[in-house]
PDB file of N, CA and C and ligand atoms in Angstrom:
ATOM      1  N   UNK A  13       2.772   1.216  41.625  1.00  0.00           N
ATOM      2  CA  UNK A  13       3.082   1.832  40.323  1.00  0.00           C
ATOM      3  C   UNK A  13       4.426   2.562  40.409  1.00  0.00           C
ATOM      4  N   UNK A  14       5.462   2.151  39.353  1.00  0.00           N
ATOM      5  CA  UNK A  14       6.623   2.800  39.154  1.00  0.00           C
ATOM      6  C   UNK A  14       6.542   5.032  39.233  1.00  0.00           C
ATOM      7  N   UNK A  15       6.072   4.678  38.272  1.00  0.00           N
ATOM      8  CA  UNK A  15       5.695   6.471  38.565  1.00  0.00           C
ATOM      9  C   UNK A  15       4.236   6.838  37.923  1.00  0.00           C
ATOM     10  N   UNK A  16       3.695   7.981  38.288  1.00  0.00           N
ATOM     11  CA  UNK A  16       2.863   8.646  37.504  1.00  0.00           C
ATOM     12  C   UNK A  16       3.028   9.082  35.956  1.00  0.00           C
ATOM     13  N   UNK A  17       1.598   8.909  35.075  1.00  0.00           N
ATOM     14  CA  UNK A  17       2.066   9.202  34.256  1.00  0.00           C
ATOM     15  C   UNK A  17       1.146  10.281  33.642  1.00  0.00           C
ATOM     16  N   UNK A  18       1.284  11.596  33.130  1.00  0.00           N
ATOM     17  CA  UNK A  18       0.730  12.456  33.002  1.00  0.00           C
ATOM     18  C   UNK A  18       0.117  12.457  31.450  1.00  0.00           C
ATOM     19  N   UNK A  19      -0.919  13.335  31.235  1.00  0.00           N
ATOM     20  CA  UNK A  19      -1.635  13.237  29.945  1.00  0.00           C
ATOM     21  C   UNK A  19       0.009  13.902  28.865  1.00  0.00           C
ATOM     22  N   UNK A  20       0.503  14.534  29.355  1.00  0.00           N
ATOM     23  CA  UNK A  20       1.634  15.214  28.634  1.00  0.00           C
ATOM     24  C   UNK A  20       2.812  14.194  28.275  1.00  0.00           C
ATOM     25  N   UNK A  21       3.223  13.420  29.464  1.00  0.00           N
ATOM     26  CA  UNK A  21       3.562  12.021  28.774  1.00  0.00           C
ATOM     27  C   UNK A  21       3.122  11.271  28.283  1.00  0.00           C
ATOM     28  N   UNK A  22       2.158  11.136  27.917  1.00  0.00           N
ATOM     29  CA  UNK A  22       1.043   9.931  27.224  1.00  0.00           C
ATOM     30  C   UNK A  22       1.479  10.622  25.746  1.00  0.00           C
ATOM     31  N   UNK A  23       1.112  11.840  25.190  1.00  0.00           N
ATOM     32  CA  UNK A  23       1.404  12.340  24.440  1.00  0.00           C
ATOM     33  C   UNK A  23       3.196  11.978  23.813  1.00  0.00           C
ATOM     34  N   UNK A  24       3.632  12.430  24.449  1.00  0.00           N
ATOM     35  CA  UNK A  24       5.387  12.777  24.823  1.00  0.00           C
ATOM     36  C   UNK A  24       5.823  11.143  23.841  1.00  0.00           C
ATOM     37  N   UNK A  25       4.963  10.054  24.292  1.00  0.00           N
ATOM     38  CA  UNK A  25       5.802   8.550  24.496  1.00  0.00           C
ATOM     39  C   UNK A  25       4.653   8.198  23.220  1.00  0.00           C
ATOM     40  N   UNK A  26       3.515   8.362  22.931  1.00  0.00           N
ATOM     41  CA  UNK A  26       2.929   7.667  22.422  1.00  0.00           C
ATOM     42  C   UNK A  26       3.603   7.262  21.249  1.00  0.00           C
ATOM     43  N   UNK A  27       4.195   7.292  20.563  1.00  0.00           N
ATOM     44  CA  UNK A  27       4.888   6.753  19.479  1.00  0.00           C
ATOM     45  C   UNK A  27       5.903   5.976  20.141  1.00  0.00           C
ATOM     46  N   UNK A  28       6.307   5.913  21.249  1.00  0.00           N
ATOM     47  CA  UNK A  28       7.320   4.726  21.789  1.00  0.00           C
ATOM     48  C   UNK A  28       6.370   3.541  22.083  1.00  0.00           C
ATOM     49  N   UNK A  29       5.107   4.387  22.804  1.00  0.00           N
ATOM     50  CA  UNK A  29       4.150   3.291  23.333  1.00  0.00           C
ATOM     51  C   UNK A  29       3.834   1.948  21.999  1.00  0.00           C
ATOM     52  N   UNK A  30       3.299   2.841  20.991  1.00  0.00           N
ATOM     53  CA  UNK A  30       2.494   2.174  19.820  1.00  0.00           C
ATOM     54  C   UNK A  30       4.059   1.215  19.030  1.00  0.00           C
ATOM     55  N   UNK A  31       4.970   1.643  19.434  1.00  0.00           N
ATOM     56  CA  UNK A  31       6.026   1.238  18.767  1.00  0.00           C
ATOM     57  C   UNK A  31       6.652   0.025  19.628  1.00  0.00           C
ATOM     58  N   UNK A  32       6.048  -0.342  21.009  1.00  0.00           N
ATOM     59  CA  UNK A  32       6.246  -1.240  22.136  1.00  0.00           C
ATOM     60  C   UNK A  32       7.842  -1.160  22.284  1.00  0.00           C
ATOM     61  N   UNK A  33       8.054  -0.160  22.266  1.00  0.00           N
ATOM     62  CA  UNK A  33       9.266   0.387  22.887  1.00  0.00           C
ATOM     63  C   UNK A  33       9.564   0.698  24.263  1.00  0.00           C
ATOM     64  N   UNK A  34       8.120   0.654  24.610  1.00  0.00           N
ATOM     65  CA  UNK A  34       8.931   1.130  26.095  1.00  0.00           C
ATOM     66  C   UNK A  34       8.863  -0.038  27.249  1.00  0.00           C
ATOM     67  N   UNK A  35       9.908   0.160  28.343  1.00  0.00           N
ATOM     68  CA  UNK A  35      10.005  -0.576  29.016  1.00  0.00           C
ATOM     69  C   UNK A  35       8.940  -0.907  30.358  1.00  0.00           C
ATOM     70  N   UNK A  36       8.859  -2.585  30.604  1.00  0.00           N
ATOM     71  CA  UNK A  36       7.609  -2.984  31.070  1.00  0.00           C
ATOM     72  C   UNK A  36       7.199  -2.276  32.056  1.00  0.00           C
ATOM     73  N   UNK A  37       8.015  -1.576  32.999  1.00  0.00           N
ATOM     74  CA  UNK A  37       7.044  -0.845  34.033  1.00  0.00           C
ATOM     75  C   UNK A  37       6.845   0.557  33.405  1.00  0.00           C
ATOM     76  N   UNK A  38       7.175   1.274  32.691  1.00  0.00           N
ATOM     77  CA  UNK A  38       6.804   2.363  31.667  1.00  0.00           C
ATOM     78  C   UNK A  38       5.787   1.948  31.350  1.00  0.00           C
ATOM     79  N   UNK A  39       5.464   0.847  30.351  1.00  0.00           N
ATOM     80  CA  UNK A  39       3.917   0.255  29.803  1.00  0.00           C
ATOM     81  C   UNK A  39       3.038   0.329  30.563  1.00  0.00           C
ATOM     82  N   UNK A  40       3.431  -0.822  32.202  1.00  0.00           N
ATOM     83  CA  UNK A  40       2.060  -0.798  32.968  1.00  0.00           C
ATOM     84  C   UNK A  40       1.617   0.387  33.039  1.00  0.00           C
ATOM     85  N   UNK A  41       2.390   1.762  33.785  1.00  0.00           N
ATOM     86  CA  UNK A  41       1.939   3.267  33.866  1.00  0.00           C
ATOM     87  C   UNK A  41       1.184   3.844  32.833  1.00  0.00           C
ATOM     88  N   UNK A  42       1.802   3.492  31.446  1.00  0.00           N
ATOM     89  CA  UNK A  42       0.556   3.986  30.872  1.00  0.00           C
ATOM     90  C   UNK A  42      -0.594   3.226  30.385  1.00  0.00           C
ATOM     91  N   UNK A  43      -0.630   2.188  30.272  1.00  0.00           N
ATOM     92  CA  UNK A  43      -1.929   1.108  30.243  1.00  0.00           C
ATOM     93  C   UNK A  43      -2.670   2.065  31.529  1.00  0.00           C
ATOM     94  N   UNK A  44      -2.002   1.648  32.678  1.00  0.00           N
ATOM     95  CA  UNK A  44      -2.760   2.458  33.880  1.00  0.00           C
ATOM     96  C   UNK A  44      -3.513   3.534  33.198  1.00  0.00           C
ATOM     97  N   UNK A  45      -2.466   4.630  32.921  1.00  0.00           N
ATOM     98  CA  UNK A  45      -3.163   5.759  32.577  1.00  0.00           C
ATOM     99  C   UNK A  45      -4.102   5.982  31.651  1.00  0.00           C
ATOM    100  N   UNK A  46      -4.053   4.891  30.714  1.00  0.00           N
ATOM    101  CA  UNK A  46      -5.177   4.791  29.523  1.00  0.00           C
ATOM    102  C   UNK A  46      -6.569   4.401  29.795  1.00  0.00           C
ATOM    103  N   UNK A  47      -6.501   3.334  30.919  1.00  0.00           N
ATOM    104  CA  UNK A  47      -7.058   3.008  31.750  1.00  0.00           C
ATOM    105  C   UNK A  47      -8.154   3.785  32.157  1.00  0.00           C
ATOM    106  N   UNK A  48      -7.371   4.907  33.288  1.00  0.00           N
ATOM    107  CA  UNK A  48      -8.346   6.653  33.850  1.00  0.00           C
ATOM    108  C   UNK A  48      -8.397   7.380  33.284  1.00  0.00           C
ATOM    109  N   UNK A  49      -8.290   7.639  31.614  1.00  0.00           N
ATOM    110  CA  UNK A  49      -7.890   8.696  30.998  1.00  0.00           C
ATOM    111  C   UNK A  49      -8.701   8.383  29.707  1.00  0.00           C
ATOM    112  N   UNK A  50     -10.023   8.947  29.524  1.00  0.00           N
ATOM    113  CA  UNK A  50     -11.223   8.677  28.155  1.00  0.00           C
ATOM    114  C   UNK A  50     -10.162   9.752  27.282  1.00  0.00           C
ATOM    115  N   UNK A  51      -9.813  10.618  27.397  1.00  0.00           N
ATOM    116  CA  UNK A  51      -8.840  11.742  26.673  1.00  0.00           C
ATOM    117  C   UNK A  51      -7.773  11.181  25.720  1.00  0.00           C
ATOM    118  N   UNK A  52      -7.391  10.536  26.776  1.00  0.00           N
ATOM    119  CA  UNK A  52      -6.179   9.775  25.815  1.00  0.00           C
ATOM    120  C   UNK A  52      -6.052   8.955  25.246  1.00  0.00           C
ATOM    121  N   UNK A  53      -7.289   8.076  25.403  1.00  0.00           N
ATOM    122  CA  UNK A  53      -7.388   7.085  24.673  1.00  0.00           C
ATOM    123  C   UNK A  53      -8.002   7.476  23.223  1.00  0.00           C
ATOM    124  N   UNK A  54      -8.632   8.665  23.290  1.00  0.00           N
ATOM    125  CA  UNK A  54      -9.510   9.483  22.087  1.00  0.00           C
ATOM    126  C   UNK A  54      -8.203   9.749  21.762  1.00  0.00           C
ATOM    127  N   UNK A  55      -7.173  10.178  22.086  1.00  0.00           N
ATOM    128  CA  UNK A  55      -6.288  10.885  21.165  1.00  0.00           C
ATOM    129  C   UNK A  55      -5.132   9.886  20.585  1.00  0.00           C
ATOM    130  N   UNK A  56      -5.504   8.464  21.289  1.00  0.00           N
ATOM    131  CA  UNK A  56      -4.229   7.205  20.647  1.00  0.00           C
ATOM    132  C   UNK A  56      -5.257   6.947  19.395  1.00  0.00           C
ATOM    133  N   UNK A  57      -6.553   6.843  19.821  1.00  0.00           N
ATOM    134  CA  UNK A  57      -7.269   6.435  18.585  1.00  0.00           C
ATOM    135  C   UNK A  57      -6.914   7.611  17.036  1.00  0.00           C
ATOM    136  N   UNK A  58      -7.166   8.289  17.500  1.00  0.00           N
ATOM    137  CA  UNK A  58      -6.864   9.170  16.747  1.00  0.00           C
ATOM    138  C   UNK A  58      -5.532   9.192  16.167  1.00  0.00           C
ATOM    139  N   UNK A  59      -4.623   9.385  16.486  1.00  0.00           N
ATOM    140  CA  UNK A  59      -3.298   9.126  16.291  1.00  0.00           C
ATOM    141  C   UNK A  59      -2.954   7.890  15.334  1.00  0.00           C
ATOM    142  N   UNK A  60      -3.367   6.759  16.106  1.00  0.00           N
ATOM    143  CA  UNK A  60      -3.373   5.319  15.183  1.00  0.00           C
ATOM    144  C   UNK A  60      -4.118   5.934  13.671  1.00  0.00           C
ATOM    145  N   UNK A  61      -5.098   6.222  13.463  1.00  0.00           N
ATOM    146  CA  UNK A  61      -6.274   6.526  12.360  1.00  0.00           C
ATOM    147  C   UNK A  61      -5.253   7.004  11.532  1.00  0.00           C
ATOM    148  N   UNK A  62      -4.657   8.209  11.886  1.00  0.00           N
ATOM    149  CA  UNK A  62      -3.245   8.750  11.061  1.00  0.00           C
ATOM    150  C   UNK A  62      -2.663   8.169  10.517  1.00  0.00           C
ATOM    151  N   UNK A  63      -1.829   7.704  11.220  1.00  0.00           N
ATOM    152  CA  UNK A  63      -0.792   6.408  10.780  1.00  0.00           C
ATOM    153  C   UNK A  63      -1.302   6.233  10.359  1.00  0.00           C
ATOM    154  N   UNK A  64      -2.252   5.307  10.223  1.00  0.00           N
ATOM    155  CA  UNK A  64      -3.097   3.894   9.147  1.00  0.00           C
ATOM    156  C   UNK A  64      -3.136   5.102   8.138  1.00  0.00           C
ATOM    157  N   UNK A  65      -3.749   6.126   7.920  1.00  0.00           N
ATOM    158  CA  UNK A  65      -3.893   6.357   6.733  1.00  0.00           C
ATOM    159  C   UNK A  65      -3.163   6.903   6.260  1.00  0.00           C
ATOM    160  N   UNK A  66      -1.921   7.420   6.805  1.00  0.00           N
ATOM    161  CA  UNK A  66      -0.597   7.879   6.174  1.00  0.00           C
ATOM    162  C   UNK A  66      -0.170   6.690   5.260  1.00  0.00           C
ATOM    163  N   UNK A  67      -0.064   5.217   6.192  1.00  0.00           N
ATOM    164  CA  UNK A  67       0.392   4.047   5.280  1.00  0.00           C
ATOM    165  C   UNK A  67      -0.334   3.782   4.418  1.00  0.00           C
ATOM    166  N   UNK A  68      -1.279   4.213   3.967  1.00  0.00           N
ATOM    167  CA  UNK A  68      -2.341   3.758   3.410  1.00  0.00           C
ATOM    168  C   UNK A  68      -1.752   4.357   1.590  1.00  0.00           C
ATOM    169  N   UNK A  69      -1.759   5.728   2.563  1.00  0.00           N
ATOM    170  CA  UNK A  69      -1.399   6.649   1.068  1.00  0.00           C
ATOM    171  C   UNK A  69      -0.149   6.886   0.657  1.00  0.00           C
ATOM    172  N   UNK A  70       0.696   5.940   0.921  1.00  0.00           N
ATOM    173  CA  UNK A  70       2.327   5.934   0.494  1.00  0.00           C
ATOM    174  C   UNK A  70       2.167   4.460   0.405  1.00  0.00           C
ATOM    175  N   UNK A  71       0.989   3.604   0.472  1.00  0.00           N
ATOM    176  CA  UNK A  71       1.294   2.118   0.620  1.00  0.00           C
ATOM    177  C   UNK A  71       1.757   2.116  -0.722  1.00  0.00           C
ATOM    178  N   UNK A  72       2.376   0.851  -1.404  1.00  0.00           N
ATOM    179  CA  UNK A  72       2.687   0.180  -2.500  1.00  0.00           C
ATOM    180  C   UNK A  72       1.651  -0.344  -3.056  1.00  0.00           C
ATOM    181  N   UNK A  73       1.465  -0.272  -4.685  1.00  0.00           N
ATOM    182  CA  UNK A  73       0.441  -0.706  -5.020  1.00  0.00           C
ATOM    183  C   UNK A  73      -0.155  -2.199  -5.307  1.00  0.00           C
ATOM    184  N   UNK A  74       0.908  -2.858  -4.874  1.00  0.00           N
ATOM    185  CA  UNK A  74       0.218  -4.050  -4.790  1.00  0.00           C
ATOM    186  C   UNK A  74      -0.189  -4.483  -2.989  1.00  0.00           C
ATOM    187  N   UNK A  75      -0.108  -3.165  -2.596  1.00  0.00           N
ATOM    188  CA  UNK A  75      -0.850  -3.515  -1.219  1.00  0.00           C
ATOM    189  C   UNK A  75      -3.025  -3.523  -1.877  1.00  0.00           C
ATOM    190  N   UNK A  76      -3.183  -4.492  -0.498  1.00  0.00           N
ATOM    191  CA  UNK A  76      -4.528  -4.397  -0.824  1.00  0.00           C
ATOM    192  C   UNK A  76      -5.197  -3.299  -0.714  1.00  0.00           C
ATOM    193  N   UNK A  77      -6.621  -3.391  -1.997  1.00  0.00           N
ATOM    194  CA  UNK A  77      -6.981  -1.809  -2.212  1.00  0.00           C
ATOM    195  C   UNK A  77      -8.416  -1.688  -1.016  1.00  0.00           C
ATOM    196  N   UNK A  78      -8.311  -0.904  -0.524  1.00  0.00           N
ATOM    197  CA  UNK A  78      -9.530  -0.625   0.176  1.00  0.00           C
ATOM    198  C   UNK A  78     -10.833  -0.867  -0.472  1.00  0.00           C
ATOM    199  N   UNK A  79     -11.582  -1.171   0.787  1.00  0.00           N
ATOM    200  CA  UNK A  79     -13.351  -1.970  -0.031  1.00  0.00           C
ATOM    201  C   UNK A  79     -13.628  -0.989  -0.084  1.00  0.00           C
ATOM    202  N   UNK A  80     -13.393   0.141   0.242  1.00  0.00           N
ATOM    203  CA  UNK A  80     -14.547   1.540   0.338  1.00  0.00           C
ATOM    204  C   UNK A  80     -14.464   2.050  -1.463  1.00  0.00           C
ATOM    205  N   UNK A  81     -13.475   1.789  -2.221  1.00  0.00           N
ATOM    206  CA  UNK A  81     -13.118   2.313  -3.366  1.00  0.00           C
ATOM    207  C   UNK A  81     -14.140   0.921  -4.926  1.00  0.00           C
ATOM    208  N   UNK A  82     -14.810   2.062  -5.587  1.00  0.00           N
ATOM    209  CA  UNK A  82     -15.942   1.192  -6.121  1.00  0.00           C
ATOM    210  C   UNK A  82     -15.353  -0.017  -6.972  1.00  0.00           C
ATOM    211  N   UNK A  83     -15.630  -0.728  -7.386  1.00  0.00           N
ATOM    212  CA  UNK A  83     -15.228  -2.290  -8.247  1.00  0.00           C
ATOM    213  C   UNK A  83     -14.741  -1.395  -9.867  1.00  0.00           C
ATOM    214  N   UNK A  84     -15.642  -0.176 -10.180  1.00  0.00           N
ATOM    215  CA  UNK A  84     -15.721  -0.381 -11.334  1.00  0.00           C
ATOM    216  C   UNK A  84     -14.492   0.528 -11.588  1.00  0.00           C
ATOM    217  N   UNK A  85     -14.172   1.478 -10.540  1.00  0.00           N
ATOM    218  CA  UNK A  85     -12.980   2.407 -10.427  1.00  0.00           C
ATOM    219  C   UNK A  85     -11.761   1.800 -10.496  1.00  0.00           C
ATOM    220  N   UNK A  86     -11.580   0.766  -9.762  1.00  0.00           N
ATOM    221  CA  UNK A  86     -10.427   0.002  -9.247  1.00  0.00           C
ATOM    222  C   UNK A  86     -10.310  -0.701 -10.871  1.00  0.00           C
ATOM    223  N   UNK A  87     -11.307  -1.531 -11.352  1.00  0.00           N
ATOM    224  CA  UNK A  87     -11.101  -1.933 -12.380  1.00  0.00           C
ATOM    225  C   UNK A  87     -10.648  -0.914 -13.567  1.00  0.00           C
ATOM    226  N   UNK A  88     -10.875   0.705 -13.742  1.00  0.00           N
ATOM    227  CA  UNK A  88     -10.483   1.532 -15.004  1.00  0.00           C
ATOM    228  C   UNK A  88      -9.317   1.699 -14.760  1.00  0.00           C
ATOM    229  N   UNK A  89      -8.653   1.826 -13.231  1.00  0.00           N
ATOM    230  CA  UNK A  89      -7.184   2.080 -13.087  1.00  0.00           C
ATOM    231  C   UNK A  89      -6.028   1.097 -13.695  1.00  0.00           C
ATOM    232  N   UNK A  90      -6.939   0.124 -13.063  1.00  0.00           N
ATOM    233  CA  UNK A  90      -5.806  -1.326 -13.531  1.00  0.00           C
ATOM    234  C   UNK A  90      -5.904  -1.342 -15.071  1.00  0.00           C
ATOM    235  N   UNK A  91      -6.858  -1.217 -15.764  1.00  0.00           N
ATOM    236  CA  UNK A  91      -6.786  -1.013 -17.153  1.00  0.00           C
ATOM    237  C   UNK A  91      -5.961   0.184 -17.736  1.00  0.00           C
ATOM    238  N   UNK A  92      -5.853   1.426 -17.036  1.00  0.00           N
ATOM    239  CA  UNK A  92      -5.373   2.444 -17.727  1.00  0.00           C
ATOM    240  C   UNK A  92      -3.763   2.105 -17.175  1.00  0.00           C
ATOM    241  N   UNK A  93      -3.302   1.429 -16.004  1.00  0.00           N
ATOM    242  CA  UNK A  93      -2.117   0.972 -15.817  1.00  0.00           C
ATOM    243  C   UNK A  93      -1.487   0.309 -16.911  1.00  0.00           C
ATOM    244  N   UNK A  94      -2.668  -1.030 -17.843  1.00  0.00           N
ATOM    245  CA  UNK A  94      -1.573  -1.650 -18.240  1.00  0.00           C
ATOM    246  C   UNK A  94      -1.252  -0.882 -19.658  1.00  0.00           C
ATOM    247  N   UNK A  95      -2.414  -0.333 -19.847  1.00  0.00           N
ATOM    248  CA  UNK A  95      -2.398   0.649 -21.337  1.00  0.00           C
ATOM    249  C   UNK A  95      -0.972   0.891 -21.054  1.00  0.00           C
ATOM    250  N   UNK A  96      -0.710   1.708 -20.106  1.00  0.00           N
ATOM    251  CA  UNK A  96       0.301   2.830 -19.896  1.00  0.00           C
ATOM    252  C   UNK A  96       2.028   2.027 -20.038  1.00  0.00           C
TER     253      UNK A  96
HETATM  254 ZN1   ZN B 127      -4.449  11.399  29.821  1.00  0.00          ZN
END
Protein backbone atom coordinates (compact mmCIF):
# COMPACT_ATOMS: atom_id res chain seq x y z
CA UNK A 1 0.00 0.00 0.00
CA UNK A 2 1.14 3.48 -1.19
CA UNK A 3 0.31 5.17 2.15
CA UNK A 4 -2.08 5.01 5.00
CA UNK A 5 -5.16 6.43 4.92
CA UNK A 6 -6.79 7.96 7.91
CA UNK A 7 -10.60 8.36 8.82
CA UNK A 8 -9.68 12.28 8.55
CA UNK A 9 -8.62 11.75 5.02
CA UNK A 10 -11.44 9.71 4.02
CA UNK A 11 -13.38 12.68 5.08
CA UNK A 12 -10.74 15.38 3.67
CA UNK A 13 -10.98 13.51 -0.15
CA UNK A 14 -14.38 12.16 -0.12
CA UNK A 15 -15.69 14.45 -2.64
CA UNK A 16 -12.50 13.79 -4.82
CA UNK A 17 -13.15 10.11 -4.09
CA UNK A 18 -17.02 10.18 -5.24
CA UNK A 19 -15.89 12.55 -7.98
CA UNK A 20 -13.14 9.64 -9.20
CA UNK A 21 -10.70 12.16 -9.05
CA UNK A 22 -8.25 10.72 -7.37
CA UNK A 23 -5.33 9.02 -8.47
CA UNK A 24 -5.16 5.06 -8.77
CA UNK A 25 -2.97 4.36 -5.88
CA UNK A 26 -4.87 7.15 -3.76
CA UNK A 27 -8.17 5.02 -4.69
CA UNK A 28 -6.71 1.60 -3.79
CA UNK A 29 -5.85 3.29 -0.09
CA UNK A 30 -9.05 4.28 0.32
CA UNK A 31 -11.14 1.37 -1.09
CA UNK A 32 -8.59 -0.29 1.46
CA UNK A 33 -9.72 1.91 4.03
CA UNK A 34 -13.42 1.59 3.31
CA UNK A 35 -12.78 -1.77 3.34
CA UNK A 36 -11.63 -1.69 7.59
CA UNK A 37 -13.59 1.17 8.27
CA UNK A 38 -17.83 0.38 9.02
CA UNK A 39 -17.51 4.40 10.04
CA UNK A 40 -16.77 5.53 6.90
CA UNK A 41 -18.53 3.83 4.90
CA UNK A 42 -21.74 5.04 7.17
CA UNK A 43 -20.56 8.42 6.56
CA UNK A 44 -19.98 8.04 2.37
CA UNK A 45 -23.46 6.64 2.58
CA UNK A 46 -24.58 9.33 4.15
CA UNK A 47 -22.89 11.92 2.30
CA UNK A 48 -24.03 10.34 -1.15
CA UNK A 49 -27.95 10.50 0.42
CA UNK A 50 -27.14 14.39 0.49
CA UNK A 51 -26.07 14.89 -2.71
CA UNK A 52 -28.86 12.80 -4.18
CA UNK A 53 -31.16 14.84 -2.43
CA UNK A 54 -29.64 18.16 -2.87
CA UNK A 55 -29.99 17.17 -6.79
CA UNK A 56 -33.10 16.14 -6.27
CA UNK A 57 -34.32 19.54 -4.97
CA UNK A 58 -32.67 21.92 -7.48
CA UNK A 59 -33.36 19.07 -10.15
CA UNK A 60 -35.19 20.52 -13.31
CA UNK A 61 -38.59 19.82 -13.70
CA UNK A 62 -38.70 17.72 -16.32
CA UNK A 63 -36.38 15.49 -14.36
CA UNK A 64 -38.23 12.36 -13.25
CA UNK A 65 -40.65 12.85 -10.33
CA UNK A 66 -40.11 10.59 -7.46
CA UNK A 67 -42.56 7.41 -6.84
CA UNK A 68 -42.77 8.35 -3.24
CA UNK A 69 -44.92 11.60 -4.32
CA UNK A 70 -48.86 10.50 -4.70
CA UNK A 71 -50.35 10.15 -8.55
CA UNK A 72 -53.05 12.43 -7.59
CA UNK A 73 -50.59 15.32 -6.30
CA UNK A 74 -48.28 15.11 -9.18
CA UNK A 75 -51.32 15.18 -11.36
CA UNK A 76 -52.92 18.82 -9.50
CA UNK A 77 -49.43 20.35 -10.06
CA UNK A 78 -49.16 19.63 -13.68
CA UNK A 79 -52.66 20.98 -13.98
CA UNK A 80 -52.14 24.10 -11.92
CA UNK A 81 -48.78 24.50 -14.14
CA UNK A 82 -50.57 24.65 -17.28
CA UNK A 83 -53.45 26.93 -15.84
CA UNK A 84 -50.61 29.19 -14.89
ZN1 LIG B 1 -12.42 5.54 8.57
Amino acid sequence: MAFEVTCRDFVQFLDDYLAGALAPDQLGAFNEHLAACPSCVSYMKTYRETIRLGRLALAPTSEPIPEEIPEDLVRAILQARRRA
